[in-house]
mmCIF file of C-alpha atoms in Angstrom:
data_model
loop_
_atom_site.group_PDB
_atom_site.id
_atom_site.type_symbol
_atom_site.label_atom_id
_atom_site.label_comp_id
_atom_site.label_asym_id
_atom_site.label_seq_id
_atom_site.Cartn_x
_atom_site.Cartn_y
_atom_site.Cartn_z
ATOM 1 C CA MET E 1356 -12.940 10.968 5.682
ATOM 2 C CA GLY E 1357 -9.318 12.036 5.910
ATOM 3 C CA PHE E 1358 -9.555 15.269 3.919
ATOM 4 C CA ARG E 1359 -7.933 17.999 6.030
ATOM 5 C CA LEU E 1360 -4.916 20.300 5.947
ATOM 6 C CA GLU E 1361 -3.694 19.843 9.526
ATOM 7 C CA GLY E 1362 -0.598 17.624 9.486
ATOM 8 C CA ILE E 1363 -0.911 16.898 5.766
ATOM 9 C CA PHE E 1364 2.831 17.058 4.982
ATOM 10 C CA PRO E 1365 3.967 14.443 7.531
ATOM 11 C CA ALA E 1366 0.860 12.397 6.635
ATOM 12 C CA ALA E 1367 1.991 12.336 2.999
ATOM 13 C CA LEU E 1368 5.691 11.715 3.613
ATOM 14 C CA LEU E 1369 6.089 9.499 6.688
ATOM 15 C CA PRO E 1370 3.750 6.591 5.766
ATOM 16 C CA LEU E 1371 5.294 6.482 2.283
ATOM 17 C CA LEU E 1372 8.793 6.486 3.801
ATOM 18 C CA LEU E 1373 7.760 3.678 6.157
ATOM 19 C CA THR E 1374 6.447 1.616 3.241
ATOM 20 C CA MET E 1375 9.597 2.227 1.202
ATOM 21 C CA ILE E 1376 11.661 0.991 4.163
ATOM 22 C CA LEU E 1377 9.609 -2.209 4.179
ATOM 23 C CA PHE E 1378 10.415 -2.581 0.466
ATOM 24 C CA LEU E 1379 14.144 -2.025 0.995
ATOM 25 C CA GLY E 1380 14.993 -5.472 -0.398
ATOM 26 C CA PRO E 1381 12.814 -5.157 -3.536
ATOM 27 C CA LEU E 1382 14.141 -1.621 -4.126
ATOM 28 C CA MET E 1383 17.711 -2.916 -3.935
ATOM 29 C CA GLN E 1384 16.746 -5.704 -6.328
ATOM 30 C CA LEU E 1385 15.204 -3.198 -8.737
ATOM 31 C CA TYR E 1386 18.363 -1.072 -8.639
ATOM 32 C CA MET E 1387 20.676 -4.084 -9.183
ATOM 33 C CA ASP E 1388 18.638 -5.269 -12.176
ATOM 34 C CA CYS E 1389 18.369 -1.806 -13.705
ATOM 35 C CA GLN E 1390 20.694 -1.277 -16.678
ATOM 36 C CA CYS E 1391 20.850 2.489 -16.333
ATOM 37 C CA ASP E 1392 22.890 4.632 -13.964
ATOM 38 C CA LEU E 1393 21.121 5.910 -10.832
ATOM 39 C CA ALA E 1394 21.571 9.574 -11.795
ATOM 40 C CA ASP E 1395 20.271 8.937 -15.320
ATOM 41 C CA GLY E 1396 17.346 6.980 -13.922
ATOM 42 C CA LEU E 1397 16.381 9.836 -11.607
ATOM 43 C CA LYS E 1398 16.599 12.294 -14.497
ATOM 44 C CA ASP E 1399 14.257 10.130 -16.547
ATOM 45 C CA VAL E 1400 11.797 9.776 -13.650
ATOM 46 C CA LEU E 1401 11.729 13.518 -12.958
ATOM 47 C CA ALA E 1402 11.620 14.603 -16.602
ATOM 48 C CA PRO E 1403 8.354 16.348 -17.605
ATOM 49 C CA ARG E 1404 8.257 14.234 -20.779
ATOM 50 C CA SER E 1405 8.140 11.034 -18.707
ATOM 51 C CA TRP E 1406 5.263 12.355 -16.607
ATOM 52 C CA ALA E 1407 3.395 13.496 -19.726
ATOM 53 C CA ARG E 1408 3.780 9.986 -21.164
ATOM 54 C CA CYS E 1409 2.476 8.437 -17.934
ATOM 55 C CA LEU E 1410 -0.510 10.760 -17.766
ATOM 56 C CA THR E 1411 -1.595 9.667 -21.244
ATOM 57 C CA ASP E 1412 -1.247 5.959 -20.409
ATOM 58 C CA MET E 1413 -4.622 4.679 -19.208
ATOM 59 C CA ARG E 1414 -3.113 1.585 -17.563
ATOM 60 C CA TRP E 1415 -0.694 3.752 -15.574
ATOM 61 C CA LEU E 1416 -3.516 6.103 -14.555
ATOM 62 C CA ARG E 1417 -5.649 3.135 -13.452
ATOM 63 C CA ASN E 1418 -2.914 1.464 -11.397
ATOM 64 C CA GLN E 1419 -1.181 4.520 -9.921
ATOM 65 C CA VAL E 1420 -3.971 7.085 -9.548
ATOM 66 C CA ILE E 1421 -7.554 5.886 -10.028
ATOM 67 C CA ALA E 1422 -7.401 2.526 -8.231
ATOM 68 C CA PRO E 1423 -5.453 3.764 -5.172
ATOM 69 C CA LEU E 1424 -7.678 6.829 -4.774
ATOM 70 C CA THR E 1425 -11.043 5.128 -5.263
ATOM 71 C CA GLU E 1426 -10.203 1.972 -3.281
ATOM 72 C CA GLU E 1427 -8.794 3.874 -0.310
ATOM 73 C CA LEU E 1428 -11.734 6.285 -0.423
ATOM 74 C CA VAL E 1429 -14.273 3.448 -0.342
ATOM 75 C CA PHE E 1430 -12.580 0.872 1.905
ATOM 76 C CA ARG E 1431 -10.812 3.213 4.331
ATOM 77 C CA ALA E 1432 -12.341 6.702 4.331
ATOM 78 C CA CYS E 1433 -15.969 5.546 3.964
ATOM 79 C CA MET E 1434 -16.075 2.027 5.392
ATOM 80 C CA LEU E 1435 -13.922 2.462 8.516
ATOM 81 C CA PRO E 1436 -16.019 5.309 10.011
ATOM 82 C CA MET E 1437 -19.136 3.162 9.498
ATOM 83 C CA LEU E 1438 -17.670 -0.043 10.953
ATOM 84 C CA ALA E 1439 -15.711 1.417 13.882
ATOM 85 C CA PRO E 1440 -18.712 2.650 15.940
ATOM 86 C CA CYS E 1441 -20.242 -0.840 15.677
ATOM 87 C CA THR E 1442 -17.182 -3.031 16.159
ATOM 88 C CA GLY E 1443 -14.519 -0.755 17.689
ATOM 89 C CA LEU E 1444 -11.338 0.311 15.906
ATOM 90 C CA GLY E 1445 -9.394 -2.909 16.405
ATOM 91 C CA PRO E 1446 -11.941 -5.294 14.822
ATOM 92 C CA ALA E 1447 -12.696 -2.719 12.104
ATOM 93 C CA VAL E 1448 -9.028 -2.682 11.041
ATOM 94 C CA PHE E 1449 -9.216 -6.431 10.361
ATOM 95 C CA THR E 1450 -12.814 -6.591 9.080
ATOM 96 C CA CYS E 1451 -12.584 -3.826 6.501
ATOM 97 C CA PRO E 1452 -9.702 -5.476 4.549
ATOM 98 C CA LEU E 1453 -11.808 -8.621 4.040
ATOM 99 C CA PHE E 1454 -14.168 -6.613 1.834
ATOM 100 C CA PHE E 1455 -11.125 -5.109 0.120
ATOM 101 C CA GLY E 1456 -9.772 -8.593 -0.609
ATOM 102 C CA VAL E 1457 -13.105 -9.876 -1.943
ATOM 103 C CA ALA E 1458 -13.310 -6.847 -4.246
ATOM 104 C CA HIS E 1459 -10.322 -8.247 -6.166
ATOM 105 C CA PHE E 1460 -12.080 -11.519 -7.010
ATOM 106 C CA HIS E 1461 -13.128 -10.084 -10.373
ATOM 107 C CA HIS E 1462 -9.696 -11.180 -11.628
ATOM 108 C CA ILE E 1463 -10.957 -14.775 -11.404
ATOM 109 C CA ILE E 1464 -13.683 -14.015 -13.965
ATOM 110 C CA GLU E 1465 -11.163 -12.404 -16.329
ATOM 111 C CA GLN E 1466 -8.739 -15.334 -16.080
ATOM 112 C CA LEU E 1467 -11.472 -17.950 -16.509
ATOM 113 C CA ARG E 1468 -12.940 -16.106 -19.485
ATOM 114 C CA PHE E 1469 -9.620 -15.947 -21.327
ATOM 115 C CA ARG E 1470 -8.441 -19.389 -20.093
ATOM 116 C CA GLN E 1471 -5.122 -17.934 -18.918
ATOM 117 C CA SER E 1472 -4.389 -20.969 -16.748
ATOM 118 C CA SER E 1473 -5.949 -24.065 -15.217
ATOM 119 C CA VAL E 1474 -8.973 -23.624 -12.943
ATOM 120 C CA GLY E 1475 -7.059 -24.863 -9.899
ATOM 121 C CA SER E 1476 -4.146 -22.493 -10.381
ATOM 122 C CA ILE E 1477 -6.521 -19.572 -10.999
ATOM 123 C CA PHE E 1478 -8.331 -20.166 -7.697
ATOM 124 C CA LEU E 1479 -5.026 -20.726 -5.887
ATOM 125 C CA SER E 1480 -3.737 -17.434 -7.280
ATOM 126 C CA ALA E 1481 -6.980 -15.721 -6.211
ATOM 127 C CA ALA E 1482 -6.635 -17.083 -2.666
ATOM 128 C CA PHE E 1483 -3.057 -15.808 -2.502
ATOM 129 C CA GLN E 1484 -4.091 -12.406 -3.838
ATOM 130 C CA PHE E 1485 -6.932 -12.230 -1.326
ATOM 131 C CA SER E 1486 -4.476 -12.936 1.500
ATOM 132 C CA TYR E 1487 -1.945 -10.264 0.673
ATOM 133 C CA THR E 1488 -4.532 -7.636 -0.291
ATOM 134 C CA ALA E 1489 -6.261 -8.248 3.057
ATOM 135 C CA VAL E 1490 -2.934 -7.799 4.901
ATOM 136 C CA PHE E 1491 -2.207 -4.652 2.904
ATOM 137 C CA GLY E 1492 -5.735 -3.385 3.613
ATOM 138 C CA ALA E 1493 -5.180 -3.839 7.351
ATOM 139 C CA TYR E 1494 -1.936 -1.868 7.061
ATOM 140 C CA THR E 1495 -3.526 1.065 5.219
ATOM 141 C CA ALA E 1496 -6.482 1.001 7.639
ATOM 142 C CA PHE E 1497 -3.947 1.274 10.471
ATOM 143 C CA LEU E 1498 -2.309 4.229 8.677
ATOM 144 C CA PHE E 1499 -5.661 5.921 8.115
ATOM 145 C CA ILE E 1500 -6.597 5.671 11.798
ATOM 146 C CA ARG E 1501 -3.188 6.644 13.160
ATOM 147 C CA THR E 1502 -2.680 9.646 10.838
ATOM 148 C CA GLY E 1503 -6.279 10.764 10.336
ATOM 149 C CA HIS E 1504 -5.466 11.379 6.664
ATOM 150 C CA LEU E 1505 -6.331 9.636 3.401
ATOM 151 C CA VAL E 1506 -3.256 10.880 1.524
ATOM 152 C CA GLY E 1507 -0.839 8.453 3.216
ATOM 153 C CA PRO E 1508 -2.809 5.281 2.379
ATOM 154 C CA VAL E 1509 -3.332 6.488 -1.207
ATOM 155 C CA LEU E 1510 0.383 7.159 -1.787
ATOM 156 C CA CYS E 1511 1.369 3.848 -0.168
ATOM 157 C CA HIS E 1512 -1.206 2.027 -2.296
ATOM 158 C CA SER E 1513 0.149 3.640 -5.467
ATOM 159 C CA PHE E 1514 3.729 2.777 -4.498
ATOM 160 C CA CYS E 1515 2.827 -0.861 -3.787
ATOM 161 C CA ASN E 1516 0.938 -1.128 -7.079
ATOM 162 C CA TYR E 1517 4.094 0.043 -8.834
ATOM 163 C CA MET E 1518 6.394 -2.342 -6.952
ATOM 164 C CA GLY E 1519 4.117 -5.379 -7.030
ATOM 165 C CA PHE E 1520 4.512 -8.325 -4.682
ATOM 166 C CA PRO E 1521 8.190 -8.784 -3.680
ATOM 167 C CA ALA E 1522 9.955 -11.246 -5.992
ATOM 168 C CA VAL E 1523 11.401 -13.348 -3.185
ATOM 169 C CA CYS E 1524 12.041 -16.403 -5.401
ATOM 170 C CA ALA E 1525 13.987 -14.261 -7.876
ATOM 171 C CA ALA E 1526 15.988 -12.802 -4.977
ATOM 172 C CA LEU E 1527 16.936 -16.309 -3.815
ATOM 173 C CA GLU E 1528 18.311 -17.072 -7.288
ATOM 174 C CA HIS E 1529 19.965 -13.676 -7.775
ATOM 175 C CA PRO E 1530 23.782 -13.548 -8.181
ATOM 176 C CA GLN E 1531 23.877 -11.114 -5.221
ATOM 177 C CA ARG E 1532 21.305 -12.982 -3.166
ATOM 178 C CA ARG E 1533 23.170 -12.594 0.146
ATOM 179 C CA CYS E 1534 23.124 -8.816 -0.145
ATOM 180 C CA LEU E 1535 19.479 -8.877 -1.203
ATOM 181 C CA LEU E 1536 18.420 -11.168 1.637
ATOM 182 C CA VAL E 1537 20.145 -8.830 4.102
ATOM 183 C CA GLY E 1538 18.196 -5.959 2.495
ATOM 184 C CA TYR E 1539 14.911 -7.870 2.796
ATOM 185 C CA ALA E 1540 15.557 -8.720 6.459
ATOM 186 C CA LEU E 1541 16.782 -5.220 7.308
ATOM 187 C CA GLY E 1542 13.738 -3.654 5.656
ATOM 188 C CA VAL E 1543 11.321 -5.783 7.665
ATOM 189 C CA ALA E 1544 13.235 -5.178 10.913
ATOM 190 C CA LEU E 1545 13.368 -1.392 10.419
ATOM 191 C CA PHE E 1546 9.696 -1.349 9.414
ATOM 192 C CA LEU E 1547 8.660 -3.084 12.638
ATOM 193 C CA LEU E 1548 10.952 -0.822 14.658
ATOM 194 C CA LEU E 1549 9.646 2.411 13.093
ATOM 195 C CA LEU E 1550 5.978 1.467 12.661
ATOM 196 C CA GLN E 1551 4.798 3.033 15.932
ATOM 197 C CA PRO E 1552 7.115 6.118 15.998
ATOM 198 C CA LEU E 1553 6.395 7.166 12.391
ATOM 199 C CA THR E 1554 2.633 6.757 12.862
ATOM 200 C CA ASP E 1555 2.500 8.504 16.230
ATOM 201 C CA PRO E 1556 -0.791 10.479 16.194
ATOM 202 C CA LYS E 1557 1.003 13.433 17.839
ATOM 203 C CA LEU E 1558 2.701 14.084 14.484
ATOM 204 C CA TYR E 1559 -0.591 14.543 12.658
ATOM 205 C CA GLY E 1560 -2.845 16.601 14.935
ATOM 206 C CA SER E 1561 -6.308 15.517 16.010
ATOM 207 C CA LEU E 1562 -7.658 12.220 14.682
ATOM 208 C CA PRO E 1563 -11.244 12.666 13.416
ATOM 209 C CA LEU E 1564 -12.202 8.995 13.699
ATOM 210 C CA CYS E 1565 -10.924 8.748 17.273
ATOM 211 C CA VAL E 1566 -12.742 11.983 18.181
ATOM 212 C CA LEU E 1567 -15.933 10.510 16.701
ATOM 213 C CA LEU E 1568 -15.598 7.385 18.839
ATOM 214 C CA GLU E 1569 -14.803 9.398 21.969
ATOM 215 C CA ARG E 1570 -17.984 11.411 21.489
ATOM 216 C CA ALA E 1571 -19.871 8.122 21.217
ATOM 217 C CA GLY E 1572 -18.326 7.010 24.507
ATOM 218 C CA ASP E 1573 -15.891 4.529 22.941
ATOM 219 C CA SER E 1574 -12.109 4.983 22.927
ATOM 220 C CA GLU E 1575 -9.406 2.739 21.511
ATOM 221 C CA ALA E 1576 -6.344 3.930 23.408
ATOM 222 C CA LEU E 1577 -3.859 1.647 21.631
ATOM 223 C CA LEU E 1578 -4.630 2.956 18.144
ATOM 224 C CA CYS E 1579 -5.507 6.556 19.015
ATOM 225 C CA SER E 1580 -2.455 7.345 21.131
#
């Protein structure tokens, strides 16, 4: 289920670094739109008072701690080991996120109940959310298999919840859009370049899920090596 000490430090740091590289453009956009100085911003982020305020905010706890931990535990740590022996690792990586995407359909009920928009736009928004949550679920499933740890997917999930979906339209209208678009493109290019090296299973020790499949006489060489 991804709870082990072997290789825990690279499993916590490298997937998060990889995800932050992918979000290079949005991070640049966040910095450009921030009114405070970088040093002052870091001081505020690292201040114990800021963390105490976050830990008493139930919305922050839900989005940054509870949801990432419970969703990754259910849809990666529990579901992948059950699906993989039946389907193989490859199909499991793409099947598991479908359940993850469907699990977010409860937002439709909330929006319909409070009449936040038209019915058509609500269902269109739900379809879009299903698409990107399914893609994200496939990514964290890939991380879980390649690292053999749950900590990486949880931290990446928390980071992505904080960042939200990249504001590409706002970047296109930004006064420094050329710089931002270079950042977006560079982030994607570096992400694709570093995806395999930073998730190399050799960095994380033995992979429990791959060992389980090998014992069952099934081995997915592309994902386990």
